[in-house]
mmCIF file of C-alpha atoms in Angstrom:
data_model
loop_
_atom_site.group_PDB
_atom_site.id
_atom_site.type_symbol
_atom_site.label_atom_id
_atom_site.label_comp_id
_atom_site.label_asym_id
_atom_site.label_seq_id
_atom_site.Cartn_x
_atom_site.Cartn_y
_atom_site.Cartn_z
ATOM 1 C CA UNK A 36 -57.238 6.104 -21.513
ATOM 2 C CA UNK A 37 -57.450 4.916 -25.329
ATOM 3 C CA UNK A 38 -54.617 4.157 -27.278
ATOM 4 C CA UNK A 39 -52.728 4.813 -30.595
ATOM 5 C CA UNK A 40 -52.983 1.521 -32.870
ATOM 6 C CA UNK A 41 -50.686 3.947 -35.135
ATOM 7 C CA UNK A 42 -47.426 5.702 -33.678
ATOM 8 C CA UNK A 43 -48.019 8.399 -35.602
ATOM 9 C CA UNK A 44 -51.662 8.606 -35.522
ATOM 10 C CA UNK A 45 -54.257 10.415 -32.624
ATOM 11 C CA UNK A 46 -57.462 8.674 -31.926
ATOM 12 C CA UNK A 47 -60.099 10.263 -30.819
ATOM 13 C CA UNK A 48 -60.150 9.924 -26.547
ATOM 14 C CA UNK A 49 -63.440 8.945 -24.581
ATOM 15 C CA UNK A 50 -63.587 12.117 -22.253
ATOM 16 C CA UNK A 51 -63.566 10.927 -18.619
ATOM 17 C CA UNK A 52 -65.138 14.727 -17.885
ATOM 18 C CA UNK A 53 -68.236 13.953 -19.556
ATOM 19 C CA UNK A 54 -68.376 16.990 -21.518
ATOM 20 C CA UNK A 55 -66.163 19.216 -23.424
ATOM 21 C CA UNK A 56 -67.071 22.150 -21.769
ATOM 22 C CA UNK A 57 -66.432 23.204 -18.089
ATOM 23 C CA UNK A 58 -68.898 23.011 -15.591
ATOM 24 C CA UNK A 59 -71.025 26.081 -15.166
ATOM 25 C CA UNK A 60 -70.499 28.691 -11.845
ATOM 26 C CA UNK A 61 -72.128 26.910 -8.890
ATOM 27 C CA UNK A 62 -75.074 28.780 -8.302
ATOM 28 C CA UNK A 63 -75.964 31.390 -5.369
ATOM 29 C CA UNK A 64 -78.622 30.076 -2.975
ATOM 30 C CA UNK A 65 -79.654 34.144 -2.764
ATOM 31 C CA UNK A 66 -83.344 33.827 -4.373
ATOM 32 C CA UNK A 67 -82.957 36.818 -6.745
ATOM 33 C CA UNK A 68 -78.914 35.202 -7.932
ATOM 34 C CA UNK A 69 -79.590 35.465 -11.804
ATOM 35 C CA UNK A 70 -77.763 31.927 -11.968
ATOM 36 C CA UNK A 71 -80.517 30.378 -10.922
ATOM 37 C CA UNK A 72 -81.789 28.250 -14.123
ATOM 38 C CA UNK A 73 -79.645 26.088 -15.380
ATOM 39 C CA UNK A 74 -79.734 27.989 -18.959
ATOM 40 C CA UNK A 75 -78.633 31.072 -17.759
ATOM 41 C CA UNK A 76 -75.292 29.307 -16.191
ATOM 42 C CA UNK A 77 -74.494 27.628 -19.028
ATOM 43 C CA UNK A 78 -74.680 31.064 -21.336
ATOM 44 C CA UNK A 79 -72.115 32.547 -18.462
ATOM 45 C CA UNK A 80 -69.986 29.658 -18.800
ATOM 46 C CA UNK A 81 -69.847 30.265 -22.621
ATOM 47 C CA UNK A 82 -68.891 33.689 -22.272
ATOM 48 C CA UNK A 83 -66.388 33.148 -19.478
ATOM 49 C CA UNK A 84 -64.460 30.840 -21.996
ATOM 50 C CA UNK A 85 -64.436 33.153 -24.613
ATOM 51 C CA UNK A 86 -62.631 36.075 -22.752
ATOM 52 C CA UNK A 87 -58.722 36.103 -23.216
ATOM 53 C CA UNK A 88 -56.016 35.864 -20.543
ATOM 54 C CA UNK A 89 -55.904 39.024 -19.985
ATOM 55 C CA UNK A 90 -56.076 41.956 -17.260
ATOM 56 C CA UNK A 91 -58.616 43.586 -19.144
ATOM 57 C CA UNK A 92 -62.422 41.970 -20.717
ATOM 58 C CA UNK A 93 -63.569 42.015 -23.818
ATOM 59 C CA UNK A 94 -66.723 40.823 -25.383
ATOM 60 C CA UNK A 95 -67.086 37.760 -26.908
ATOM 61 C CA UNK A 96 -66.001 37.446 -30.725
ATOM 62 C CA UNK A 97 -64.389 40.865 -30.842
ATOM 63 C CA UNK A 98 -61.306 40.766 -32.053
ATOM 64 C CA UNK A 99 -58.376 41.059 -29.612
ATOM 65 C CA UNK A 100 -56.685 44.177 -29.350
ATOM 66 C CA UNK A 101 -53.027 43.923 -31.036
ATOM 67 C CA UNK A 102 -49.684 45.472 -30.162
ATOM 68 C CA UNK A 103 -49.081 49.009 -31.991
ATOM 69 C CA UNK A 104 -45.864 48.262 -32.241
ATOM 70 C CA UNK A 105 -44.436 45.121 -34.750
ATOM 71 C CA UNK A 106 -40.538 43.897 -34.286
ATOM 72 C CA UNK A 107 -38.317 41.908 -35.868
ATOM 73 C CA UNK A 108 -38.029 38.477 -34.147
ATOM 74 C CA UNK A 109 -34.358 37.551 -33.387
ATOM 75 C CA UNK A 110 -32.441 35.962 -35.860
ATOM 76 C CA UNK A 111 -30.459 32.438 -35.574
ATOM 77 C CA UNK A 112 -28.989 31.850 -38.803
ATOM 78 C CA UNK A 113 -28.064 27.616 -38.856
ATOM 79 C CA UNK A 114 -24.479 28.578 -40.861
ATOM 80 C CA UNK A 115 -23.342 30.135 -37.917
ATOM 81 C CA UNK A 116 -20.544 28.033 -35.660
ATOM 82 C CA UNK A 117 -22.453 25.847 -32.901
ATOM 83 C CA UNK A 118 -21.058 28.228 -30.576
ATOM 84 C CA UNK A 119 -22.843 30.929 -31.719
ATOM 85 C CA UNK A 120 -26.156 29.504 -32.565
ATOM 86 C CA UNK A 121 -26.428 27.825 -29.347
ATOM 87 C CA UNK A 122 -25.348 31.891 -27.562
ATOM 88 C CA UNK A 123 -28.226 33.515 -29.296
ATOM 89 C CA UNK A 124 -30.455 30.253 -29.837
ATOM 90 C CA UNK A 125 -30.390 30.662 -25.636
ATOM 91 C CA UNK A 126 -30.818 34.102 -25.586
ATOM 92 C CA UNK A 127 -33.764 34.025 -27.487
ATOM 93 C CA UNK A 128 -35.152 31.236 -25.689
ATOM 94 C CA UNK A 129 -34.822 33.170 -22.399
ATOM 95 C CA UNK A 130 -35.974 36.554 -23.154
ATOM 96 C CA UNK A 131 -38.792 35.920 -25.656
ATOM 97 C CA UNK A 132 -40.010 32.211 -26.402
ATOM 98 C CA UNK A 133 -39.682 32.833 -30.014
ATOM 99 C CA UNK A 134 -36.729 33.729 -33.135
ATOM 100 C CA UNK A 135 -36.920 33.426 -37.290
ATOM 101 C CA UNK A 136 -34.157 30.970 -38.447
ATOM 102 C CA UNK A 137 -32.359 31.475 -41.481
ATOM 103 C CA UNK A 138 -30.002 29.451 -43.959
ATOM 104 C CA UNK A 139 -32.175 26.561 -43.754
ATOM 105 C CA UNK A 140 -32.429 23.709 -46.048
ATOM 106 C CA UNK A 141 -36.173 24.328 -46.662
ATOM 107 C CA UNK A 142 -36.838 25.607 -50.040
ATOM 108 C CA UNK A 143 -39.332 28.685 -50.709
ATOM 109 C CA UNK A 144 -40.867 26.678 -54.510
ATOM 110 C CA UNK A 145 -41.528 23.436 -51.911
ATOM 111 C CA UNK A 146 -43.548 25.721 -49.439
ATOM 112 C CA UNK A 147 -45.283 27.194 -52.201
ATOM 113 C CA UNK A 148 -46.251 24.053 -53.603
ATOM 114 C CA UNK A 149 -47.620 22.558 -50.123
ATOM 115 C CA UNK A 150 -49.676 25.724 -49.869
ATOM 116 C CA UNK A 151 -51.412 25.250 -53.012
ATOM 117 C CA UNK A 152 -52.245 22.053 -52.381
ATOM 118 C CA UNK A 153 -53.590 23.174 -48.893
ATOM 119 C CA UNK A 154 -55.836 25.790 -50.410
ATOM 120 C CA UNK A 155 -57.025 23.124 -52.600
ATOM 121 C CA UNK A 156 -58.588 21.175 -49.158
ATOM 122 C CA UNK A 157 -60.477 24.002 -48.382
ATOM 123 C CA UNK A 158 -61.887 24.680 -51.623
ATOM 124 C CA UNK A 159 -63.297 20.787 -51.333
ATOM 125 C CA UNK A 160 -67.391 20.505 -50.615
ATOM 126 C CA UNK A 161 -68.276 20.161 -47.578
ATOM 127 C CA UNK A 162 -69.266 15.917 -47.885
ATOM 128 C CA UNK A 163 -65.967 16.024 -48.944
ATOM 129 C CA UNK A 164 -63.767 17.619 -46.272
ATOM 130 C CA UNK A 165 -66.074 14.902 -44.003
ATOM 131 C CA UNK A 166 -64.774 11.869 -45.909
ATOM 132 C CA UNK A 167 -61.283 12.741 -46.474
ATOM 133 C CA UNK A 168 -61.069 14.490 -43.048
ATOM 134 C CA UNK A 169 -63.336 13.393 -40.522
ATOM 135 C CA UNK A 170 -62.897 14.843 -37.037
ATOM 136 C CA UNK A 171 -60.610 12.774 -35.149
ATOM 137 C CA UNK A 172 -59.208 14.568 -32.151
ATOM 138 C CA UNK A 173 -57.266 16.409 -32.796
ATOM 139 C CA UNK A 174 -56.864 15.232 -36.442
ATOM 140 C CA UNK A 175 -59.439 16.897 -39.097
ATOM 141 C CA UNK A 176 -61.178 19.995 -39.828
ATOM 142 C CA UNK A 177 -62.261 22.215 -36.557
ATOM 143 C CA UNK A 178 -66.609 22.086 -36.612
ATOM 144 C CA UNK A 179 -66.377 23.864 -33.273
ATOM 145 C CA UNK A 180 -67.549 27.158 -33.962
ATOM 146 C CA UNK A 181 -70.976 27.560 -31.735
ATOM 147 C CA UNK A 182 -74.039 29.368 -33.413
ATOM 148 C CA UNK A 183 -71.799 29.797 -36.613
ATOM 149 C CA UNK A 184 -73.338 27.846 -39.264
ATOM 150 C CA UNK A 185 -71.752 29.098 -42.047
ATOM 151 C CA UNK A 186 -68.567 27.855 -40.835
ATOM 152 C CA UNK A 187 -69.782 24.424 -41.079
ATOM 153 C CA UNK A 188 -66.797 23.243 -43.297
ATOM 154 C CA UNK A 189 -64.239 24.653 -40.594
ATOM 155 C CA UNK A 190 -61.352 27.053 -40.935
ATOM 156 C CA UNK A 191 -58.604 25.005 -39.778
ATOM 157 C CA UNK A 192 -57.450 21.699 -40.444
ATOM 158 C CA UNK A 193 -55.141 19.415 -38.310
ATOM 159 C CA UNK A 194 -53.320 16.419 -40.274
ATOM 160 C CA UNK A 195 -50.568 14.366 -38.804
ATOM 161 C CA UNK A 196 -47.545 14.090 -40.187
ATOM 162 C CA UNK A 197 -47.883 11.683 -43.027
ATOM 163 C CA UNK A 198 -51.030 14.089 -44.349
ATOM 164 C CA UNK A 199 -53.200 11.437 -44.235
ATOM 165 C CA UNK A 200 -56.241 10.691 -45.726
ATOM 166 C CA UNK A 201 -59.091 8.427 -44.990
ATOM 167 C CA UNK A 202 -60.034 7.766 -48.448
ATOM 168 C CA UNK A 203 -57.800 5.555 -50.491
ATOM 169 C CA UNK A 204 -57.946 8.146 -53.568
ATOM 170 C CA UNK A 205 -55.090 9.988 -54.762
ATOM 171 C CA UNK A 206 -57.369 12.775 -56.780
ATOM 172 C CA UNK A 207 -56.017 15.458 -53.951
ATOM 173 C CA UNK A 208 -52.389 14.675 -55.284
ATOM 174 C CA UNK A 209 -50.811 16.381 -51.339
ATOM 175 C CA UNK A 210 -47.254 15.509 -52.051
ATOM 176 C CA UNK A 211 -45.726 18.652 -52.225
ATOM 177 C CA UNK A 212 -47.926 19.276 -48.521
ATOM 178 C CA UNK A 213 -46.358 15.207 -47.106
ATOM 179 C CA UNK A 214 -42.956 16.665 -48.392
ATOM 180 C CA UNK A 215 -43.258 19.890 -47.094
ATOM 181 C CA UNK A 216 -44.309 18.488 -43.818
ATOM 182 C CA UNK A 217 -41.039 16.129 -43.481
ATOM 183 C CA UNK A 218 -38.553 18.520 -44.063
ATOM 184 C CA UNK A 219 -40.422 20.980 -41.747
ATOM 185 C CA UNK A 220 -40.145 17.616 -39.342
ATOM 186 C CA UNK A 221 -36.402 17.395 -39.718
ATOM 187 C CA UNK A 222 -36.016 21.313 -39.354
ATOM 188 C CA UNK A 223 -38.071 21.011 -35.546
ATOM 189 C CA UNK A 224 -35.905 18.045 -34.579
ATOM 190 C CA UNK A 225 -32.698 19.701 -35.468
ATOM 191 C CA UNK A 226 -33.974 23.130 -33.582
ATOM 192 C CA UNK A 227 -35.173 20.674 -30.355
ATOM 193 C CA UNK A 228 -31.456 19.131 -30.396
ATOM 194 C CA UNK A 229 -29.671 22.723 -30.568
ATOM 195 C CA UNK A 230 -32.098 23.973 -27.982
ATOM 196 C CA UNK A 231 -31.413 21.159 -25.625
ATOM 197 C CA UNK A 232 -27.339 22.101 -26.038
ATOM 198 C CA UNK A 233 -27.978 25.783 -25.256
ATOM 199 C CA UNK A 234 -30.457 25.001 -22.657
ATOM 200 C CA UNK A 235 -28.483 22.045 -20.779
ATOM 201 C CA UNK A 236 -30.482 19.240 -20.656
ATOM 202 C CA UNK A 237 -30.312 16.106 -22.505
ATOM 203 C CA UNK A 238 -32.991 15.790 -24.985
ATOM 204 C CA UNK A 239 -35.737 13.334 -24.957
ATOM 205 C CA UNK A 240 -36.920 13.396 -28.408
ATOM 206 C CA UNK A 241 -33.706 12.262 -30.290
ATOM 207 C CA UNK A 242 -34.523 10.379 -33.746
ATOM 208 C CA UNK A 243 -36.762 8.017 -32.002
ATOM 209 C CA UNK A 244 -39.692 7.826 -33.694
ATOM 210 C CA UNK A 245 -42.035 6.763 -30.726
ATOM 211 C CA UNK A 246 -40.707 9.484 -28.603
ATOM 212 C CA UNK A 247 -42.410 12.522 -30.446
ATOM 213 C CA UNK A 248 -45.477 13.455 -32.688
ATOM 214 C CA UNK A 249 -46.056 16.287 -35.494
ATOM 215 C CA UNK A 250 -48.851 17.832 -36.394
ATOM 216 C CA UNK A 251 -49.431 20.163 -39.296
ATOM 217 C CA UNK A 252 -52.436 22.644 -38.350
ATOM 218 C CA UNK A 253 -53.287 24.887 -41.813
ATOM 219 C CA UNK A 254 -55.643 27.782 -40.749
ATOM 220 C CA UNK A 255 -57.790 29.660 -43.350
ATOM 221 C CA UNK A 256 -58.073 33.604 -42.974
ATOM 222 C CA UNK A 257 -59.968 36.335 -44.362
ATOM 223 C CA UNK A 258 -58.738 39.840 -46.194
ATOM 224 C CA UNK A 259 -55.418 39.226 -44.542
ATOM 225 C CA UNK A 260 -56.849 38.589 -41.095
ATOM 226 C CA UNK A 261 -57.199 35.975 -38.690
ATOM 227 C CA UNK A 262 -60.701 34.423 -39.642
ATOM 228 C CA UNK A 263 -61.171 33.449 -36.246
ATOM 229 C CA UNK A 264 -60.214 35.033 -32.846
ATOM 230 C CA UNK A 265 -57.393 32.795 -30.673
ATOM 231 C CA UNK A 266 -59.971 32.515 -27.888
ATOM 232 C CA UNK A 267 -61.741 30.539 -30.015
ATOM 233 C CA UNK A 268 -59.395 28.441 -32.110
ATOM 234 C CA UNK A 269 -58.411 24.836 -31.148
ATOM 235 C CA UNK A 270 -55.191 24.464 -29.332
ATOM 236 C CA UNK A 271 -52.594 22.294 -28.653
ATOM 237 C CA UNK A 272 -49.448 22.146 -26.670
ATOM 238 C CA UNK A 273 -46.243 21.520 -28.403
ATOM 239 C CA UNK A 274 -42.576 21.295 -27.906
ATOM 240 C CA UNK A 275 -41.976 23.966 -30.956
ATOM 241 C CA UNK A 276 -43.923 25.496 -33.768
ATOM 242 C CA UNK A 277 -42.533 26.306 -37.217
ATOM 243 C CA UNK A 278 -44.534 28.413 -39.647
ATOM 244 C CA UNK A 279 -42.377 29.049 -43.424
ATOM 245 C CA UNK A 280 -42.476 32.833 -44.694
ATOM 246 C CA UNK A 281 -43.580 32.257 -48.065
ATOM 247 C CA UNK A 282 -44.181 36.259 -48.084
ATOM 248 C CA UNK A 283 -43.896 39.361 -45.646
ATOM 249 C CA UNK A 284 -46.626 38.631 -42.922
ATOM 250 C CA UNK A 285 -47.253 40.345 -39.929
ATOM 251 C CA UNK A 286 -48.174 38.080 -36.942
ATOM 252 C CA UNK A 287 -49.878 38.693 -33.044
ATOM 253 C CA UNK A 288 -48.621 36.124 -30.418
ATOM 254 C CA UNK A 289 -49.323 35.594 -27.169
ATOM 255 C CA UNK A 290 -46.469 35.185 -25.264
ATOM 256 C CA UNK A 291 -44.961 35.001 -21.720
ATOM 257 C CA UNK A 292 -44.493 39.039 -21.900
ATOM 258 C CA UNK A 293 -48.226 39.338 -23.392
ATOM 259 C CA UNK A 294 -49.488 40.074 -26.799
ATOM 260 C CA UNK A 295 -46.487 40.544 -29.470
ATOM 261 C CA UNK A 296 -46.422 41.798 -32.746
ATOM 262 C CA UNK A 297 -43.624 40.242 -35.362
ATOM 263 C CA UNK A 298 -43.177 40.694 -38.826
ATOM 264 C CA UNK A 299 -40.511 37.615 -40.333
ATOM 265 C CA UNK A 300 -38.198 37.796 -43.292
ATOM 266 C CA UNK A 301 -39.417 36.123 -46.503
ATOM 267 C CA UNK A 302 -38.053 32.383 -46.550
ATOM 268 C CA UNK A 303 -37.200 32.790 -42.650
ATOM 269 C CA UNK A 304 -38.816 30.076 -40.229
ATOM 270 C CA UNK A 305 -40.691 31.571 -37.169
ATOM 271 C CA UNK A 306 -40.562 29.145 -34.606
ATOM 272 C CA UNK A 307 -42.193 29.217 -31.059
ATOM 273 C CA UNK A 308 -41.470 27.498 -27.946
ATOM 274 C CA UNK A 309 -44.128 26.317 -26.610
ATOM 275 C CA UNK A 310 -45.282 24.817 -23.056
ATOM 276 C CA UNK A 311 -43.645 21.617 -23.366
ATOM 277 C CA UNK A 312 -40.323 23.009 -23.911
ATOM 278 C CA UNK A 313 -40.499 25.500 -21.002
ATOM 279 C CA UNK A 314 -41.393 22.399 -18.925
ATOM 280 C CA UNK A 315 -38.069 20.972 -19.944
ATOM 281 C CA UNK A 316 -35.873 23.701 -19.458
ATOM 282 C CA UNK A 317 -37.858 23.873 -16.115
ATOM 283 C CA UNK A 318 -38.810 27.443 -17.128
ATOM 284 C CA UNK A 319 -35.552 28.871 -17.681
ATOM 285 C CA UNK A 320 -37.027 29.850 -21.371
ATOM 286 C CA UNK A 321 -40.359 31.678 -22.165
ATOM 287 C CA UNK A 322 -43.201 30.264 -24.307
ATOM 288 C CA UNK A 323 -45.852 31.156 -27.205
ATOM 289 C CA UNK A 324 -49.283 30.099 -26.362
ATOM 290 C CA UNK A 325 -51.021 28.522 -29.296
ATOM 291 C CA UNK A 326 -49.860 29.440 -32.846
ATOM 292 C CA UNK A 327 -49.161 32.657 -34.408
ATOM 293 C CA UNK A 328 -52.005 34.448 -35.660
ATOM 294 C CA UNK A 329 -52.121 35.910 -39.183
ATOM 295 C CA UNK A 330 -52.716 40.200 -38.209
ATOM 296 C CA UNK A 331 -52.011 41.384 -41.902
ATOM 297 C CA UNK A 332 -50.280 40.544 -44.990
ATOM 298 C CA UNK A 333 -47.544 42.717 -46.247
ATOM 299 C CA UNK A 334 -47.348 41.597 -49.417
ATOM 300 C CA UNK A 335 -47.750 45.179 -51.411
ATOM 301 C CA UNK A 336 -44.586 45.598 -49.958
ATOM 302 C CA UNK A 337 -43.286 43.368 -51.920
ATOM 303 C CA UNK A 338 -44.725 44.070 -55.244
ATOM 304 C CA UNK A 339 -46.871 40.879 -55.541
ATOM 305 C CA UNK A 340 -50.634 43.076 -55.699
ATOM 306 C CA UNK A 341 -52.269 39.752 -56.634
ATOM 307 C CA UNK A 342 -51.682 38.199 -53.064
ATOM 308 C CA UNK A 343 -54.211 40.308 -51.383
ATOM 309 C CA UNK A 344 -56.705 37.772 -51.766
ATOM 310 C CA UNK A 345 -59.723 37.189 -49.866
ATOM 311 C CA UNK A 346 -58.308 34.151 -48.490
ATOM 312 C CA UNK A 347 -55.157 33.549 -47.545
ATOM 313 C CA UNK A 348 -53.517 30.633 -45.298
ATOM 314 C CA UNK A 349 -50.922 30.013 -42.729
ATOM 315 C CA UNK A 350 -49.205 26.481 -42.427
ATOM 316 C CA UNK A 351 -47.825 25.575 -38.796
ATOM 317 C CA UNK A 352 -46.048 22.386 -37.546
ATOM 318 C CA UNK A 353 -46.083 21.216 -34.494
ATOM 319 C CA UNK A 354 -43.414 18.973 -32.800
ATOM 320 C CA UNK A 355 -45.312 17.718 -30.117
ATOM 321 C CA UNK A 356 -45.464 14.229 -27.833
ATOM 322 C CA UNK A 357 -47.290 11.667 -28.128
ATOM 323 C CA UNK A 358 -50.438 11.276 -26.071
ATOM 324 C CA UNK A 359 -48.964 8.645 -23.173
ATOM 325 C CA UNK A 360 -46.423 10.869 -22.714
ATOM 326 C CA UNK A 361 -45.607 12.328 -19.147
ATOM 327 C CA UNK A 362 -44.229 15.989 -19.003
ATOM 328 C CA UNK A 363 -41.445 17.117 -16.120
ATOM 329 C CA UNK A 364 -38.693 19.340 -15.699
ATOM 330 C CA UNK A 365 -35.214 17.741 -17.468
ATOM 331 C CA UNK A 366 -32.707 18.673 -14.371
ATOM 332 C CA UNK A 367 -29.073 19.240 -16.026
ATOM 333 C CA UNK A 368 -26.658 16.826 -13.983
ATOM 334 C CA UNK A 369 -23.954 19.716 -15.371
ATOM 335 C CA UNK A 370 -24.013 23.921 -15.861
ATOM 336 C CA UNK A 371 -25.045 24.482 -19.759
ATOM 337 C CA UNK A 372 -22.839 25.197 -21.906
ATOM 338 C CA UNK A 373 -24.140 28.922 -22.570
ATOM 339 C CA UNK A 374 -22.753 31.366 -19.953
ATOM 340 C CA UNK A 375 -25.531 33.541 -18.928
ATOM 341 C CA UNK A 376 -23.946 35.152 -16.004
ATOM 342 C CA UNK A 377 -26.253 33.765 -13.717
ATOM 343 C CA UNK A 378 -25.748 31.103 -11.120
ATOM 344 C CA UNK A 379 -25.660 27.685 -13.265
ATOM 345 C CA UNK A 380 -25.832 24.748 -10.499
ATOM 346 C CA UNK A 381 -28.970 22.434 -10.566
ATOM 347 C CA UNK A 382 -32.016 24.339 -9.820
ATOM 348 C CA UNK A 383 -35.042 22.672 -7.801
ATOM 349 C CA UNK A 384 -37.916 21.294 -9.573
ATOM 350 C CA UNK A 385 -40.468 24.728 -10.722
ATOM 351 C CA UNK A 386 -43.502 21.837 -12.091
ATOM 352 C CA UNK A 387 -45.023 19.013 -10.949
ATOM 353 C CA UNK A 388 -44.624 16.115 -13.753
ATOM 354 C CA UNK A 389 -48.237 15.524 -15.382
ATOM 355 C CA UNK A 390 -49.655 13.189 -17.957
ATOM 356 C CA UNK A 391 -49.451 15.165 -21.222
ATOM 357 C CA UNK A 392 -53.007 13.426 -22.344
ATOM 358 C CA UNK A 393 -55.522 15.206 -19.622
ATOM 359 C CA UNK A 394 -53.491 18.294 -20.523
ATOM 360 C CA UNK A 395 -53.702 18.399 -24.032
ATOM 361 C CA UNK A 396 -57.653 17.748 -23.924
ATOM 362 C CA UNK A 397 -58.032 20.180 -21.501
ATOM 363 C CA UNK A 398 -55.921 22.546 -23.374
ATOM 364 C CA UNK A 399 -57.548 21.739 -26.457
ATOM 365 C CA UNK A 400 -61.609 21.911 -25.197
ATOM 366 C CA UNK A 401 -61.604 24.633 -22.835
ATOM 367 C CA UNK A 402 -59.272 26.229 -26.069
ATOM 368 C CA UNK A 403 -57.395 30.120 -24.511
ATOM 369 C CA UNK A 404 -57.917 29.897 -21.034
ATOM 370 C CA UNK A 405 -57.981 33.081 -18.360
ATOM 371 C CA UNK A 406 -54.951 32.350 -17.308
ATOM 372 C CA UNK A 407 -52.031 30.139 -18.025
ATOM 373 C CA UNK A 408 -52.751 26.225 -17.842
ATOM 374 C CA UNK A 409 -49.537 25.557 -16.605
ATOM 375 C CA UNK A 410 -50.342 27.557 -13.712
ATOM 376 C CA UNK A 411 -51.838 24.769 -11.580
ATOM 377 C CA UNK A 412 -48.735 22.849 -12.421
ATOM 378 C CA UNK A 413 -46.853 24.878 -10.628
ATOM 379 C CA UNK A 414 -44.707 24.096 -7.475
#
């Protein structure tokens, strides 16, 4: 397996699978099986990877059908007593993988500012994007898109958490975005620590800076929509996800319970759990799969008529590990501290451990699978 020369930075891994895209359906040796040239398998592959986890099909680059019904996510506010934040922090955690805090330190003109500068990236010519960004899994702009050439330039960018750039010129000015991105940092560790208290298990991350990885994935949309549908955008798992409210936005999630509709207070931070964390709490709490998707801006609602832009885009972070990582279940040795009213004593391992590299490619190339990838990690 290749490894970082940077502690911060992802290199770009030498599959040992040979290609990024999974093997097509072993033929039928009935004469008349329509599998039968190699062409033909490879288009059924394409369009088995496209379809989402779900009971029912749909066909490939149709959008995915979204909840009628949008909710409030629960709210943590971070002035509470610990007490309380770690009550509903777990109650959250165990009933829907997802919350909006509020009473953060993060300021609304500083998340503004980063998002300019983002939308100034994507404005960039294409040569451009290529030499400031070049595609470095899972760093750089996603070129992924198959038959799709006008999205040559990509509609989402992954940086890591410096907001690096390969060239050594300071023309795109992204401090606001590096700024942004370190207090967004802070934010996710401090969320990962309170978690761990509610939860019960001690937490692995702590302030050491080997022990985790961020990554801040900006995604491009269109009229107020997701550009892209989740089946096909890149994923990658995570510990948590943060995304800033600038403005009322309505987004679709896929969660544990299936697709969710949430609309977060301005200058709240959604954050997910993702399948790193449920690992840890050895499933006691639910997940998000990927990152929120963008379903509609509200921003009428709010008086500002100029935001209804053809463009518009979302900023995520992701705390995440880094890539020699191994992920297993973090046993309590003692109840937690949040009384659930269930039976609290150690509870038998529900995952095998596995190396967090082979499941992040995997993750990432085969992007929303048919069913959930930590399925076959399952004891």
């Amino acid at each position: 397996m290749a490894s970082s020369t940077h502690e911060h930075h992802l290199h770009h891994l030498p599959t040992p699978y040979g290609t990024t895209t999974a093997p097509p359906p072993t033929p039928s040796t009935q004469p008349n099986n329509l599998l039968s040239t190699s062409e033909a398998a490879d288009s059924l592959s394409r369009l088995l990877h496209r379809i989402p986890p779900t009971l029912s099909l749909s066909f490939p680059g149709r959008r995915q059908s979204q909840p009628s019904t949008t909710t409030s996510p629960p709210l943590i506010s971070l002035s509470d007593p610990k007490p309380t934040i770690h009550s509903n922090l777990f109650s959250a955690a165990k009933q829907h993988g997802f919350f909006q805090l509020t009473n953060h330190s993060i300021s609304s003109q500083l998340a503004t500012s980063a998002e300019s500068e983002s939308s100034s990236i994507f404005n960039l010519p294409h040569d451009e994007k290529q030499r400031y960004f070049p595609k470095n899994w899972p760093l750089g702009f996603d070129n992924d898109d198959d038959d799709d050439e006008d999205n040559v330039n990509g509609k989402s960018l992954c940086l890591d958490s410096s907001c690096s750039v390969e060239s050594n010129s300071t023309d795109l000015g992204l401090t606001s975005l590096r700024e942004f991105t370190c207090q967004m940092e802070k934010l996710g560790l401090q969320v990962i620590e309170e978690l761990a208290c509610a939860v019960g298990f001690e937490n692995p991350v702590g302030d050491g800076r080997t022990r985790f990885s961020s990554l801040m994935w900006i995604s491009e949309s269109e009229g107020g929509l997701s550009s892209k549908p989740l089946s096909s955008s890149p994923l990658y798992p995570f510990v948590i996800g943060l995304s800033f409210q600038i403005r009322c936005r309505k987004y679709s999630m896929l969660a544990d319970s299936g697709w969710v509709s949430v609309s977060p207070q301005m200058d709240s931070v959604l954050v997910t759990l993702g399948d790193v964390a449920q690992v840890w709490s050895n499933g006691k709490v639910k997940k998000v799969r990927g990152r929120p998707v963008l379903a509609a801006t509200a921003d009428l609602a709010e008086g500002n008529s100029n935001t209804s832009n053809s463009h518009c885009l979302s900023m995520a972070l992701l705390v995440t590990l880094p890539l020699e990582s191994t992920v297993t279940p973090l046993l309590p040795k003692s109840p937690p501290p949040v009384d659930d009213g269930e039976n609290n004593s150690e509870s038998p391992p529900m995952f095998n451990p596995f190396s967090f590299e082979d499941y992040a490619w995997r993750v990432y190339h085969e992007r929303l699978l048919l069913k959930d990838p930590l399925v076959r990690y399952r004891l």
